[in-house]
mmCIF file of C-alpha atoms in Angstrom:
data_model
loop_
_atom_site.group_PDB
_atom_site.id
_atom_site.type_symbol
_atom_site.label_atom_id
_atom_site.label_comp_id
_atom_site.label_asym_id
_atom_site.label_seq_id
_atom_site.Cartn_x
_atom_site.Cartn_y
_atom_site.Cartn_z
ATOM 1 C CA UNK E 1 14.218 27.009 19.975
ATOM 2 C CA UNK E 2 15.011 25.079 23.141
ATOM 3 C CA UNK E 3 16.535 21.616 23.153
ATOM 4 C CA UNK E 4 15.990 18.769 25.609
ATOM 5 C CA UNK E 5 18.516 16.436 27.170
ATOM 6 C CA UNK E 6 18.714 14.409 23.974
ATOM 7 C CA UNK E 7 19.724 17.471 21.993
ATOM 8 C CA UNK E 8 16.492 17.435 19.957
ATOM 9 C CA UNK E 9 14.379 20.464 19.146
ATOM 10 C CA UNK E 10 10.636 20.406 19.758
ATOM 11 C CA UNK E 11 10.028 19.854 16.040
ATOM 12 C CA UNK E 12 12.529 16.990 15.999
ATOM 13 C CA UNK E 13 10.903 15.377 19.035
ATOM 14 C CA UNK E 14 7.507 15.612 17.361
ATOM 15 C CA UNK E 15 8.867 14.070 14.149
ATOM 16 C CA UNK E 16 10.532 11.297 16.162
ATOM 17 C CA UNK E 17 7.306 10.474 18.007
ATOM 18 C CA UNK E 18 5.370 10.505 14.758
ATOM 19 C CA UNK E 19 7.797 8.055 13.154
ATOM 20 C CA UNK E 20 7.685 5.768 16.177
ATOM 21 C CA UNK E 21 3.898 5.732 16.028
ATOM 22 C CA UNK E 22 3.919 4.972 12.306
ATOM 23 C CA UNK E 23 6.388 2.137 12.902
ATOM 24 C CA UNK E 24 4.296 0.712 15.743
ATOM 25 C CA UNK E 25 1.089 1.019 13.719
ATOM 26 C CA UNK E 26 2.646 -0.667 10.699
ATOM 27 C CA UNK E 27 3.165 -3.777 12.786
ATOM 28 C CA UNK E 28 0.065 -3.667 14.978
ATOM 29 C CA UNK E 29 -2.431 -2.690 12.287
ATOM 30 C CA UNK E 30 -1.194 -5.669 10.282
ATOM 31 C CA UNK E 31 -1.481 -7.985 13.299
ATOM 32 C CA UNK E 32 -3.595 -8.157 15.400
ATOM 33 C CA UNK E 33 -5.339 -5.687 13.073
ATOM 34 C CA UNK E 34 -6.778 -2.180 12.973
ATOM 35 C CA UNK E 35 -9.852 -2.793 15.127
ATOM 36 C CA UNK E 36 -7.939 -4.871 17.666
ATOM 37 C CA UNK E 37 -5.309 -2.180 18.202
ATOM 38 C CA UNK E 38 -6.041 0.505 20.759
ATOM 39 C CA UNK E 39 -4.394 3.898 21.038
ATOM 40 C CA UNK E 40 -3.036 2.771 24.408
ATOM 41 C CA UNK E 41 -1.288 -0.203 22.808
ATOM 42 C CA UNK E 42 0.099 1.960 20.020
ATOM 43 C CA UNK E 43 1.504 4.403 22.551
ATOM 44 C CA UNK E 44 2.979 1.628 24.672
ATOM 45 C CA UNK E 45 4.695 0.077 21.661
ATOM 46 C CA UNK E 46 5.963 3.459 20.447
ATOM 47 C CA UNK E 47 7.041 4.374 23.993
ATOM 48 C CA UNK E 48 5.158 7.653 24.126
ATOM 49 C CA UNK E 49 2.330 8.979 26.281
ATOM 50 C CA UNK E 50 -1.312 8.971 25.220
ATOM 51 C CA UNK E 51 -1.211 12.760 25.297
ATOM 52 C CA UNK E 52 1.722 12.779 22.877
ATOM 53 C CA UNK E 53 -0.306 10.665 20.460
ATOM 54 C CA UNK E 54 -2.743 13.517 19.892
ATOM 55 C CA UNK E 55 0.127 15.896 19.213
ATOM 56 C CA UNK E 56 0.994 13.693 16.235
ATOM 57 C CA UNK E 57 -2.348 12.364 14.978
ATOM 58 C CA UNK E 58 -5.956 13.357 15.488
ATOM 59 C CA UNK E 59 -7.209 9.770 15.705
ATOM 60 C CA UNK E 60 -6.382 6.127 15.121
ATOM 61 C CA UNK E 61 -7.875 6.468 11.638
ATOM 62 C CA UNK E 62 -5.577 9.416 10.941
ATOM 63 C CA UNK E 63 -2.588 7.258 11.869
ATOM 64 C CA UNK E 64 -3.882 4.423 9.681
ATOM 65 C CA UNK E 65 -4.116 6.860 6.782
ATOM 66 C CA UNK E 66 -0.473 7.872 7.264
ATOM 67 C CA UNK E 67 0.675 4.239 7.337
ATOM 68 C CA UNK E 68 -1.410 3.315 4.294
ATOM 69 C CA UNK E 69 -0.268 6.318 2.266
ATOM 70 C CA UNK E 70 3.381 5.558 3.003
ATOM 71 C CA UNK E 71 2.906 1.957 1.851
ATOM 72 C CA UNK E 72 1.287 3.202 -1.347
ATOM 73 C CA UNK E 73 3.996 5.790 -2.029
ATOM 74 C CA UNK E 74 6.771 3.228 -1.594
ATOM 75 C CA UNK E 75 4.970 0.727 -3.826
ATOM 76 C CA UNK E 76 4.292 3.294 -6.548
ATOM 77 C CA UNK E 77 7.948 4.309 -6.589
ATOM 78 C CA UNK E 78 9.099 0.697 -6.854
ATOM 79 C CA UNK E 79 6.649 -0.190 -9.645
ATOM 80 C CA UNK E 80 7.402 2.939 -11.667
ATOM 81 C CA UNK E 81 11.124 2.247 -11.418
ATOM 82 C CA UNK E 82 10.655 -1.342 -12.607
ATOM 83 C CA UNK E 83 8.576 -0.242 -15.604
ATOM 84 C CA UNK E 84 11.076 2.493 -16.502
ATOM 85 C CA UNK E 85 13.896 -0.077 -16.535
ATOM 86 C CA UNK E 86 11.965 -2.566 -18.671
ATOM 87 C CA UNK E 87 12.228 -2.697 -22.451
ATOM 88 C CA UNK E 88 9.468 -0.653 -24.126
ATOM 89 C CA UNK E 89 7.405 -3.576 -25.421
ATOM 90 C CA UNK E 90 3.928 -3.920 -23.946
ATOM 91 C CA UNK E 91 4.552 -7.462 -22.737
ATOM 92 C CA UNK E 92 7.761 -6.510 -20.981
ATOM 93 C CA UNK E 93 6.077 -3.547 -19.289
ATOM 94 C CA UNK E 94 3.229 -5.779 -18.123
ATOM 95 C CA UNK E 95 5.606 -8.388 -16.704
ATOM 96 C CA UNK E 96 7.852 -5.788 -15.062
ATOM 97 C CA UNK E 97 5.049 -3.764 -13.506
ATOM 98 C CA UNK E 98 2.937 -6.643 -12.241
ATOM 99 C CA UNK E 99 5.913 -8.656 -11.080
ATOM 100 C CA UNK E 100 7.328 -5.759 -9.098
ATOM 101 C CA UNK E 101 3.965 -4.840 -7.584
ATOM 102 C CA UNK E 102 3.242 -8.352 -6.341
ATOM 103 C CA UNK E 103 6.794 -9.006 -5.138
ATOM 104 C CA UNK E 104 7.152 -5.642 -3.418
ATOM 105 C CA UNK E 105 3.803 -5.822 -1.628
ATOM 106 C CA UNK E 106 4.285 -9.432 -0.510
ATOM 107 C CA UNK E 107 7.923 -8.928 0.503
ATOM 108 C CA UNK E 108 6.545 -7.767 3.857
ATOM 109 C CA UNK E 109 3.236 -9.331 4.894
ATOM 110 C CA UNK E 110 2.510 -6.239 6.979
ATOM 111 C CA UNK E 111 2.439 -4.148 3.809
ATOM 112 C CA UNK E 112 0.125 -6.628 2.088
ATOM 113 C CA UNK E 113 -2.272 -6.690 5.030
ATOM 114 C CA UNK E 114 -2.344 -2.907 5.485
ATOM 115 C CA UNK E 115 -2.800 -2.138 1.784
ATOM 116 C CA UNK E 116 -5.325 -4.804 0.890
ATOM 117 C CA UNK E 117 -7.139 -5.906 4.024
ATOM 118 C CA UNK E 118 -6.926 -3.552 6.988
ATOM 119 C CA UNK E 119 -7.514 -0.382 4.977
ATOM 120 C CA UNK E 120 -10.986 -1.707 4.196
ATOM 121 C CA UNK E 121 -11.632 -2.618 7.804
ATOM 122 C CA UNK E 122 -10.709 0.895 8.906
ATOM 123 C CA UNK E 123 -13.988 2.164 7.490
ATOM 124 C CA UNK E 124 -15.298 5.048 5.444
ATOM 125 C CA UNK E 125 -12.788 7.567 6.811
ATOM 126 C CA UNK E 126 -10.113 6.016 4.576
ATOM 127 C CA UNK E 127 -12.237 5.785 1.438
ATOM 128 C CA UNK E 128 -10.652 8.939 0.019
ATOM 129 C CA UNK E 129 -7.100 7.719 0.604
ATOM 130 C CA UNK E 130 -7.901 4.364 -0.969
ATOM 131 C CA UNK E 131 -9.552 5.970 -4.010
ATOM 132 C CA UNK E 132 -6.519 8.196 -4.472
ATOM 133 C CA UNK E 133 -4.226 5.154 -4.390
ATOM 134 C CA UNK E 134 -6.399 3.232 -6.851
ATOM 135 C CA UNK E 135 -6.328 6.248 -9.156
ATOM 136 C CA UNK E 136 -2.536 6.387 -9.035
ATOM 137 C CA UNK E 137 -2.149 2.690 -9.888
ATOM 138 C CA UNK E 138 -4.807 2.999 -12.587
ATOM 139 C CA UNK E 139 -2.808 5.822 -14.168
ATOM 140 C CA UNK E 140 0.265 3.565 -14.343
ATOM 141 C CA UNK E 141 -1.737 1.004 -16.324
ATOM 142 C CA UNK E 142 -3.204 3.641 -18.632
ATOM 143 C CA UNK E 143 0.213 5.157 -19.336
ATOM 144 C CA UNK E 144 1.759 1.741 -19.979
ATOM 145 C CA UNK E 145 -0.773 0.753 -22.657
ATOM 146 C CA UNK E 146 -1.602 4.107 -24.232
ATOM 147 C CA UNK E 147 0.257 3.203 -27.447
ATOM 148 C CA UNK E 148 -1.727 0.060 -28.240
ATOM 149 C CA UNK E 149 -1.835 -0.635 -31.997
ATOM 150 C CA UNK E 150 -5.509 -1.555 -31.812
ATOM 151 C CA UNK E 151 -8.691 -0.151 -30.323
ATOM 152 C CA UNK E 152 -10.007 -1.472 -27.021
ATOM 153 C CA UNK E 153 -13.593 -2.743 -26.850
ATOM 154 C CA UNK E 154 -14.336 -0.754 -23.692
ATOM 155 C CA UNK E 155 -13.115 2.391 -21.933
ATOM 156 C CA UNK E 156 -9.430 2.125 -20.904
ATOM 157 C CA UNK E 157 -9.967 3.736 -17.504
ATOM 158 C CA UNK E 158 -12.706 1.271 -16.602
ATOM 159 C CA UNK E 159 -10.565 -1.628 -17.794
ATOM 160 C CA UNK E 160 -7.680 -0.416 -15.631
ATOM 161 C CA UNK E 161 -9.965 -0.180 -12.602
ATOM 162 C CA UNK E 162 -11.184 -3.716 -13.214
ATOM 163 C CA UNK E 163 -7.607 -4.995 -13.412
ATOM 164 C CA UNK E 164 -6.660 -3.228 -10.174
ATOM 165 C CA UNK E 165 -9.619 -4.974 -8.553
ATOM 166 C CA UNK E 166 -8.413 -8.343 -9.820
ATOM 167 C CA UNK E 167 -4.915 -7.821 -8.423
ATOM 168 C CA UNK E 168 -6.365 -6.657 -5.109
ATOM 169 C CA UNK E 169 -8.482 -9.783 -4.725
ATOM 170 C CA UNK E 170 -5.532 -12.027 -5.559
ATOM 171 C CA UNK E 171 -3.427 -10.339 -2.890
ATOM 172 C CA UNK E 172 -6.218 -10.633 -0.338
ATOM 173 C CA UNK E 173 -6.292 -14.332 -1.177
ATOM 174 C CA UNK E 174 -2.530 -14.477 -0.534
ATOM 175 C CA UNK E 175 -3.021 -12.843 2.862
ATOM 176 C CA UNK E 176 -5.926 -14.948 4.128
ATOM 177 C CA UNK E 177 -5.834 -18.285 2.285
ATOM 178 C CA UNK E 178 -4.553 -21.583 3.628
ATOM 179 C CA UNK E 179 -2.487 -22.851 1.953
ATOM 180 C CA UNK E 180 -1.047 -19.608 0.645
ATOM 181 C CA UNK E 181 -0.706 -19.425 -3.161
ATOM 182 C CA UNK E 182 2.858 -18.882 -4.308
ATOM 183 C CA UNK E 183 4.078 -15.480 -5.470
ATOM 184 C CA UNK E 184 4.791 -16.924 -8.916
ATOM 185 C CA UNK E 185 1.207 -18.197 -9.144
ATOM 186 C CA UNK E 186 -0.118 -14.717 -8.297
ATOM 187 C CA UNK E 187 2.095 -13.077 -10.885
ATOM 188 C CA UNK E 188 1.207 -15.655 -13.549
ATOM 189 C CA UNK E 189 -2.516 -15.128 -12.939
ATOM 190 C CA UNK E 190 -2.193 -11.346 -13.130
ATOM 191 C CA UNK E 191 -0.030 -11.423 -16.257
ATOM 192 C CA UNK E 192 -2.488 -13.790 -17.944
ATOM 193 C CA UNK E 193 -5.405 -11.442 -17.251
ATOM 194 C CA UNK E 194 -3.468 -8.398 -18.492
ATOM 195 C CA UNK E 195 -2.311 -10.174 -21.640
ATOM 196 C CA UNK E 196 -5.819 -11.355 -22.495
ATOM 197 C CA UNK E 197 -7.090 -7.818 -21.910
ATOM 198 C CA UNK E 198 -4.603 -5.870 -23.987
ATOM 199 C CA UNK E 199 -3.416 -8.313 -26.657
ATOM 200 C CA UNK E 200 -5.485 -8.190 -29.829
#
């Protein structure tokens, strides 16, 4: 396979352009936002041609999906690691998992905006990716509380979905509210809801 003046193969050049587009989109989709960001602006920021864009992604929505899925994968890995390191008590798992999720997502406001605000604005084309992410986070909750010593009054899966929704709304509030609630306040609110849900 031929190499260009930078010593990169065609596959390496494609991967490099793809990463530059993902990096540009991570910033621009967070601000000024998905709908305000054109393909031309993405290409300008990534320093590639408009033609090269379509060698990497089929559409702006396709690029948004790649950015969103990477944010989710990184967050899942961080949360799972925190829970694995926590002591096995339910309360410690709740505190570790929620604390890590909120801190990790809010550590970079771009991640918070992409995961909880802009993914919704991107439209129906990302519904599948968002449902997949919700399912993955729901599974973490279900696995963390599967050894409860008492029966739950309602279906565990539905409870987990409801709790994911609560965390999502709190993080949207963190993104858009003025003044911004503190990270500790978000974590305290989430932990309170989880404790009241799963403590007999």
